[in-house]
Coordinates of C-alpha atoms and ligand atoms in Angstrom, one line a residue:
M1 CA 0.0 0.0 0.0
I2 CA 2.6 2.6 1.1
L3 CA 4.9 1.1 -1.6
D4 CA 2.2 1.6 -4.2
Q5 CA 1.9 5.2 -3.2
L6 CA 5.6 5.7 -3.5
Q7 CA 5.6 4.0 -6.9
G8 CA 2.8 6.4 -8.1
R9 CA 4.9 9.3 -7.1
L10 CA 8.0 8.0 -8.8
D11 CA 5.8 7.5 -12.0
A12 CA 4.8 11.2 -11.7
L13 CA 8.4 12.2 -11.5
Q14 CA 9.0 10.3 -14.7
R15 CA 6.0 11.9 -16.4
D16 CA 7.2 15.4 -15.5
G17 CA 10.8 14.8 -16.7
L18 CA 12.0 15.0 -13.2
R19 CA 13.2 11.5 -12.5
R20 CA 17.0 11.4 -12.1
A21 CA 19.2 8.5 -13.2
R22 CA 22.8 7.9 -12.5
R23 CA 25.5 6.7 -14.9
T24 CA 28.3 4.7 -13.6
L25 CA 31.7 5.9 -14.8
E26 CA 34.3 3.3 -15.8
S27 CA 37.1 5.8 -15.7
P28 CA 38.4 8.4 -13.2
C29 CA 37.0 12.0 -13.0
G30 CA 38.2 14.0 -16.1
P31 CA 37.0 15.3 -19.4
A32 CA 37.4 11.8 -21.0
A33 CA 34.8 9.6 -19.4
Q34 CA 34.0 6.0 -20.1
V35 CA 30.3 4.9 -19.6
D36 CA 28.9 1.6 -20.8
G37 CA 32.1 1.1 -22.8
A38 CA 31.7 4.3 -24.7
R39 CA 34.0 7.3 -24.6
L40 CA 32.4 10.6 -23.8
L41 CA 33.6 14.1 -23.5
S42 CA 32.3 15.3 -20.1
F43 CA 31.3 18.8 -19.1
C44 CA 29.8 17.7 -15.8
S45 CA 32.3 17.9 -13.1
N46 CA 33.2 20.7 -10.6
D47 CA 36.8 19.6 -10.7
Y48 CA 37.5 23.1 -12.1
L49 CA 41.3 22.9 -11.9
G50 CA 41.5 19.3 -13.1
L51 CA 43.1 18.2 -9.8
A52 CA 40.9 15.2 -8.9
N53 CA 43.1 12.8 -10.8
E54 CA 46.4 14.8 -10.5
P55 CA 49.5 12.6 -9.8
A56 CA 50.9 14.9 -7.1
L57 CA 47.6 14.6 -5.1
I58 CA 47.5 10.8 -5.7
D59 CA 51.1 10.5 -4.4
A60 CA 50.3 12.7 -1.3
A61 CA 47.2 10.6 -0.6
C62 CA 49.2 7.3 -0.9
A63 CA 52.0 8.6 1.3
G64 CA 49.4 10.0 3.8
A65 CA 47.7 6.6 4.0
R66 CA 51.0 4.8 4.6
A67 CA 52.0 7.3 7.3
W68 CA 48.6 7.9 9.0
G69 CA 46.3 5.1 7.8
V70 CA 43.0 5.5 5.9
G71 CA 40.5 6.2 8.7
S72 CA 40.6 8.7 11.6
G73 CA 38.6 6.4 13.9
A74 CA 36.6 9.0 15.8
S75 CA 35.2 12.5 15.8
H76 CA 37.6 15.4 15.9
L77 CA 36.8 16.2 19.6
V78 CA 37.4 12.7 20.7
S79 CA 40.5 11.3 19.1
G80 CA 40.0 11.7 15.3
H81 CA 41.9 15.0 15.0
L82 CA 45.2 13.8 13.5
G83 CA 48.4 15.7 12.6
P84 CA 47.4 16.1 8.9
H85 CA 44.0 17.6 9.9
A86 CA 45.7 20.2 12.2
A87 CA 48.3 21.0 9.5
L88 CA 45.6 21.4 6.8
E89 CA 43.5 23.7 9.1
Q90 CA 46.6 25.9 9.7
R91 CA 47.2 26.1 5.9
L92 CA 43.6 26.9 5.1
A93 CA 43.6 29.8 7.6
E94 CA 46.8 31.2 6.2
F95 CA 45.6 30.7 2.6
T96 CA 42.3 32.5 3.2
G97 CA 43.7 35.2 5.5
F98 CA 41.5 34.3 8.5
A99 CA 42.6 33.7 12.0
R100 CA 41.4 30.1 12.1
A101 CA 39.8 27.4 10.0
L102 CA 37.8 24.3 11.0
L103 CA 37.4 21.2 8.8
F104 CA 34.1 19.6 8.0
S105 CA 33.3 16.3 6.2
T106 CA 31.4 18.0 3.4
G107 CA 30.2 21.4 2.4
Y108 CA 26.6 20.3 3.0
M109 CA 27.5 19.4 6.6
A110 CA 29.4 22.6 7.1
N111 CA 26.4 24.7 6.1
L112 CA 24.1 22.6 8.3
G113 CA 26.5 23.2 11.2
I114 CA 27.2 26.9 10.8
V115 CA 23.7 28.4 10.6
P116 CA 22.0 26.7 13.6
A117 CA 25.2 27.4 15.7
L118 CA 24.9 31.1 15.0
V119 CA 21.1 31.7 15.0
G120 CA 17.9 30.2 16.4
R121 CA 14.4 31.0 17.3
G122 CA 13.7 34.7 17.5
D123 CA 16.6 35.4 15.1
A124 CA 16.4 36.0 11.3
V125 CA 18.3 34.8 8.3
F126 CA 18.3 36.9 5.1
A127 CA 19.0 34.5 2.2
D128 CA 19.4 35.0 -1.5
R129 CA 16.6 33.3 -3.4
L130 CA 19.0 31.3 -5.5
N131 CA 21.0 29.9 -2.6
H132 CA 22.2 26.3 -2.7
A133 CA 19.9 23.6 -1.2
S134 CA 22.3 23.0 1.7
L135 CA 21.9 26.7 2.8
I136 CA 18.1 26.4 2.5
D137 CA 18.1 23.3 4.7
A138 CA 20.5 25.0 7.2
V139 CA 18.0 27.8 7.7
Q140 CA 15.2 25.4 8.4
L141 CA 17.3 23.4 10.8
S142 CA 18.1 26.6 12.7
R143 CA 14.4 27.5 13.3
A144 CA 15.3 31.1 12.7
D145 CA 12.8 33.3 10.7
S146 CA 13.7 32.8 7.0
Q147 CA 13.6 35.9 4.8
R148 CA 14.5 35.4 1.2
Y149 CA 15.5 38.4 -1.0
P150 CA 15.4 38.5 -4.8
H151 CA 18.6 37.3 -6.4
A152 CA 21.6 39.7 -5.6
D153 CA 19.1 42.5 -4.9
L154 CA 20.9 44.7 -2.3
A155 CA 18.1 47.3 -2.1
A156 CA 15.5 44.6 -1.3
L157 CA 17.8 43.1 1.3
E158 CA 18.3 46.6 2.9
R159 CA 14.6 47.0 3.2
L160 CA 14.2 43.6 4.9
L161 CA 17.0 44.3 7.3
A162 CA 15.7 47.8 8.2
A163 CA 12.2 46.3 8.9
S164 CA 13.5 43.4 11.0
R165 CA 13.0 43.3 14.7
A166 CA 15.0 40.1 15.1
N167 CA 17.4 39.6 17.9
R168 CA 20.3 38.4 15.8
K169 CA 20.6 38.7 12.0
L170 CA 22.5 36.6 9.5
I171 CA 23.0 37.3 5.8
L172 CA 23.5 34.0 3.9
T173 CA 24.7 33.7 0.3
D174 CA 26.4 31.6 -2.3
A175 CA 29.5 33.5 -3.4
V176 CA 29.3 32.0 -6.9
F177 CA 25.8 30.8 -7.6
S178 CA 26.1 27.1 -8.4
M179 CA 23.5 26.8 -11.3
D180 CA 24.0 30.4 -12.7
G181 CA 27.7 31.0 -12.4
D182 CA 27.4 34.6 -11.4
L183 CA 28.8 36.3 -8.3
A184 CA 27.1 37.7 -5.2
P185 CA 27.6 41.4 -4.6
L186 CA 29.9 40.6 -1.6
P187 CA 31.2 44.1 -0.9
G188 CA 27.6 45.5 -0.8
L189 CA 26.5 42.6 1.4
L190 CA 29.3 43.2 3.9
E191 CA 28.5 46.9 4.0
L192 CA 24.9 46.0 4.9
A193 CA 26.0 43.4 7.4
E194 CA 28.1 46.1 9.1
R195 CA 25.3 48.7 9.0
F196 CA 22.7 46.3 10.5
D197 CA 25.1 44.4 12.8
A198 CA 24.5 41.1 11.0
W199 CA 26.7 38.1 10.3
L200 CA 27.7 37.5 6.7
V201 CA 28.0 33.8 5.9
V202 CA 29.5 33.2 2.5
D203 CA 29.4 29.8 0.7
D204 CA 32.3 29.8 -1.7
A205 CA 32.0 26.2 -3.0
H206 CA 32.6 27.4 -6.6
G207 CA 35.0 30.3 -6.0
F208 CA 37.6 28.7 -3.7
G209 CA 40.6 27.8 -5.9
V210 CA 39.1 29.4 -8.9
L211 CA 38.7 33.1 -8.2
G212 CA 41.0 35.8 -6.7
A213 CA 44.8 36.1 -6.5
Q214 CA 46.3 32.5 -6.3
G215 CA 42.8 31.1 -6.2
R216 CA 42.1 32.4 -2.7
G217 CA 38.4 32.7 -3.5
S218 CA 35.6 35.2 -4.0
L219 CA 36.5 37.5 -1.1
A220 CA 40.0 37.8 -2.6
H221 CA 38.4 38.4 -6.0
F222 CA 36.8 41.5 -4.6
E223 CA 40.0 42.3 -2.6
M224 CA 38.0 42.2 0.6
P225 CA 39.9 41.9 3.9
A226 CA 39.0 39.1 6.4
A227 CA 36.3 41.0 8.3
S228 CA 35.4 39.6 11.8
R229 CA 31.7 39.3 11.0
V230 CA 32.4 37.2 7.9
V231 CA 32.1 33.4 8.2
Y232 CA 33.7 31.9 5.1
M233 CA 32.9 28.4 3.9
G234 CA 34.9 26.7 1.2
T235 CA 34.5 23.2 -0.1
L236 CA 37.4 20.8 -0.9
G237 CA 35.7 18.4 -3.3
K238 CA 35.4 20.8 -6.2
A239 CA 38.4 22.9 -7.3
A240 CA 40.6 21.3 -4.6
G241 CA 40.0 18.0 -6.2
A242 CA 39.4 15.7 -3.2
A243 CA 36.6 15.9 -0.5
G244 CA 35.5 17.8 2.5
A245 CA 35.0 21.5 3.5
F246 CA 36.2 24.1 5.9
V247 CA 34.9 27.2 7.7
A248 CA 37.3 30.1 8.2
G249 CA 36.8 33.2 10.3
D250 CA 37.6 35.1 13.4
R251 CA 39.2 33.0 16.3
T252 CA 36.1 33.5 18.5
V253 CA 33.5 32.4 15.9
I254 CA 35.6 29.3 14.9
E255 CA 35.9 28.3 18.6
W256 CA 32.1 28.7 19.0
L257 CA 31.5 26.5 15.9
Q258 CA 33.9 23.9 17.4
Q259 CA 31.8 23.9 20.5
H260 CA 28.3 24.1 18.9
A261 CA 28.2 23.0 15.3
R262 CA 26.5 19.6 15.6
T263 CA 27.6 18.4 12.2
Y264 CA 31.2 19.0 13.4
I265 CA 30.8 17.3 16.7
F266 CA 28.7 14.2 16.0
T267 CA 30.5 12.8 13.0
T268 CA 33.8 10.9 12.3
A269 CA 36.7 13.1 11.2
G270 CA 37.6 12.8 7.5
S271 CA 40.4 10.5 6.3
P272 CA 43.9 11.7 7.2
A273 CA 45.1 10.5 3.8
I274 CA 42.7 12.9 2.1
A275 CA 43.9 15.7 4.5
C276 CA 47.4 15.0 3.2
A277 CA 46.2 15.2 -0.4
L278 CA 44.5 18.5 0.4
S279 CA 47.6 20.1 1.8
A280 CA 49.3 19.2 -1.5
S281 CA 46.3 20.5 -3.3
L282 CA 46.5 23.9 -1.6
E283 CA 50.1 24.3 -2.8
L284 CA 49.1 23.4 -6.4
I285 CA 46.1 25.8 -6.2
A286 CA 48.3 28.7 -5.2
N287 CA 50.6 27.9 -8.2
S288 CA 47.9 27.3 -10.7
D289 CA 47.5 30.7 -12.4
C290 CA 48.0 29.0 -15.8
R291 CA 45.1 26.6 -15.0
R292 CA 42.9 29.6 -14.0
N293 CA 43.9 31.4 -17.2
R294 CA 43.0 28.3 -19.2
L295 CA 39.5 28.3 -17.6
R296 CA 38.9 31.9 -18.6
Q297 CA 40.0 31.3 -22.1
L298 CA 37.7 28.3 -22.4
A299 CA 34.8 30.3 -21.1
A300 CA 35.5 33.0 -23.6
Q301 CA 35.7 30.4 -26.4
L302 CA 32.3 29.0 -25.5
R303 CA 30.7 32.4 -25.3
D304 CA 32.2 33.6 -28.6
G305 CA 31.3 30.3 -30.2
L306 CA 27.6 30.5 -29.3
A307 CA 27.2 34.3 -29.8
G308 CA 24.4 35.0 -32.2
S309 CA 23.0 31.4 -31.9
R310 CA 19.7 30.5 -30.4
W311 CA 21.5 29.1 -27.3
Q312 CA 21.2 31.6 -24.6
L313 CA 24.0 31.7 -22.0
L314 CA 23.7 33.5 -18.7
P315 CA 26.1 36.3 -18.0
S316 CA 28.6 34.2 -16.1
P317 CA 32.3 35.1 -15.7
T318 CA 33.1 31.7 -14.1
A319 CA 33.6 28.1 -15.0
I320 CA 29.9 27.5 -14.7
Q321 CA 28.3 28.3 -18.1
P322 CA 24.5 27.5 -18.1
V323 CA 22.6 27.3 -21.4
I324 CA 19.0 28.2 -20.5
I325 CA 16.3 26.0 -22.2
G326 CA 13.2 26.4 -20.0
D327 CA 11.1 23.3 -20.4
N328 CA 12.2 20.1 -18.5
H329 CA 11.6 17.8 -21.4
A330 CA 13.2 20.1 -23.9
A331 CA 16.3 20.3 -21.7
L332 CA 16.4 16.5 -21.5
R333 CA 16.1 16.2 -25.3
V334 CA 19.0 18.6 -26.0
A335 CA 21.1 16.8 -23.4
A336 CA 20.2 13.4 -25.0
A337 CA 21.1 14.7 -28.5
L338 CA 24.5 15.9 -27.3
Y339 CA 25.0 12.6 -25.5
E340 CA 24.4 10.7 -28.8
R341 CA 27.2 12.8 -30.2
G342 CA 29.5 11.8 -27.4
L343 CA 29.1 15.0 -25.4
W344 CA 28.0 14.7 -21.8
V345 CA 26.4 17.9 -20.4
P346 CA 23.9 17.6 -17.5
A347 CA 20.3 18.8 -17.9
I348 CA 19.5 20.6 -14.6
R349 CA 15.9 20.7 -13.7
P350 CA 13.7 21.8 -10.7
P351 CA 14.0 21.7 -7.8
T352 CA 17.7 22.4 -8.3
V353 CA 16.7 25.5 -10.4
P354 CA 13.4 27.5 -10.4
R355 CA 10.5 26.0 -12.4
G356 CA 10.6 27.0 -16.1
T357 CA 14.4 27.5 -16.1
A358 CA 15.7 24.0 -16.9
R359 CA 19.1 24.3 -18.4
L360 CA 22.3 22.6 -19.6
R361 CA 24.9 23.3 -17.0
V362 CA 28.2 23.4 -18.9
S363 CA 31.0 23.1 -16.4
L364 CA 34.5 23.8 -17.7
T365 CA 37.7 22.6 -16.2
A366 CA 41.4 23.4 -16.8
A367 CA 41.7 19.8 -18.0
H368 CA 39.6 20.6 -21.1
Q369 CA 41.3 21.5 -24.4
P370 CA 40.3 24.2 -26.8
Q371 CA 39.4 21.4 -29.3
D372 CA 37.0 19.9 -26.7
L373 CA 35.2 23.3 -26.5
A374 CA 35.1 23.4 -30.3
R375 CA 33.4 20.0 -30.4
L376 CA 30.7 21.3 -28.0
V377 CA 30.1 24.5 -29.9
D378 CA 29.9 22.7 -33.2
A379 CA 27.4 20.2 -31.8
L380 CA 25.2 22.9 -30.3
R381 CA 25.3 24.9 -33.5
D382 CA 24.4 21.8 -35.4
L383 CA 21.3 21.2 -33.1
E384 CA 20.0 24.8 -33.5
Ligands
PLP401 C1 28.5 21.6 -3.8 C2 28.0 22.7 -2.9 C3 27.8 22.5 -1.6 C4 28.1 21.2 -0.9 O1 29.4 20.9 -0.8 P1 29.8 19.3 -0.7 O2 31.2 19.4 -0.2 O3 29.7 18.8 -2.1 O4 28.8 18.7 0.2 C5 27.5 23.6 -0.8 N1 27.2 24.8 -1.4 C6 27.3 25.0 -2.7 C7 27.0 26.3 -3.2 C8 27.6 23.9 -3.5 O5 27.7 24.1 -4.8

């Protein structure tokens, strides 16, 4: 009975073009993917710098596993905080310019930990409408009053802040919007946070490693100093090429999170071998200007290649280049037609993006070659 109900709802997802299927890769992460024995050119991964399969990181992970083992065995506050974790936190703090950093197992968990630790009942969170799902869930978990402002609209946010009687206020935003590729107006957000005495929590999942001098992230992109009311979250499974996340900030706020973020406290610390790989990754990131230049050139090549075509790109300056289609089924059809030509581009549909804005999310990496982009442009032109 209850299973029939579920099956009915699964059938409805299928009808609406919303059922999601996985493909199993028979190759490591990279532009050349093997699926069902076929070779595909992939534009799906968030491995922006092409580090997920980088020999120096693999070596560091192997050496780390030999020296420290594979598992940490316990949560950080019990006995799972090993030398490689401490060293990585130190490096992340130095790299981002904050006093301290704290490691989390994933970005999703970091967000679920930060927001409820800082605000609760009687407080208010001011959130950009296009924020990532993990930030939306974090607000719900906090039980704070949720106020969503139109995407990147500082004037609307200012009105909400001015009208608020909440005890504590927290402004919450993606730094680079994950399905649009554009940047939040971070200097304006910080100015409002200062004026209304609010926290500013910045999720830089797609900016860390990619934007700013030496890839130090979106705050560095805007040349913003490490302000004490800013809580900066970066993830380590995208540009950094491995897994995990961190929060950086003022010493006091990081100590508070160590004491109160439940997704930090009640979970096993990440693998020390991965922490070793990530320390190696940070060094590579800092020295990867050529990879970041490559990314910019590839984005320009795609934009130039599709200019004047019916394919409508959003104004994104980053590695995330969405082609807006609109209808779910239409987006799936274009993705399927590309797939038949050996090009793997994901069709992103609601609830990941607002209804009526289904899109192809072209994700570029430094491991792509100009001829890869030429293939994608030619195929899209061909499908016009
Ligand atoms: C991917 C992503 C996360 C989640 O990070 P994981 O480490 O993959 O759990 C959080 N926020 C944004 C904006 C993301 O794109």
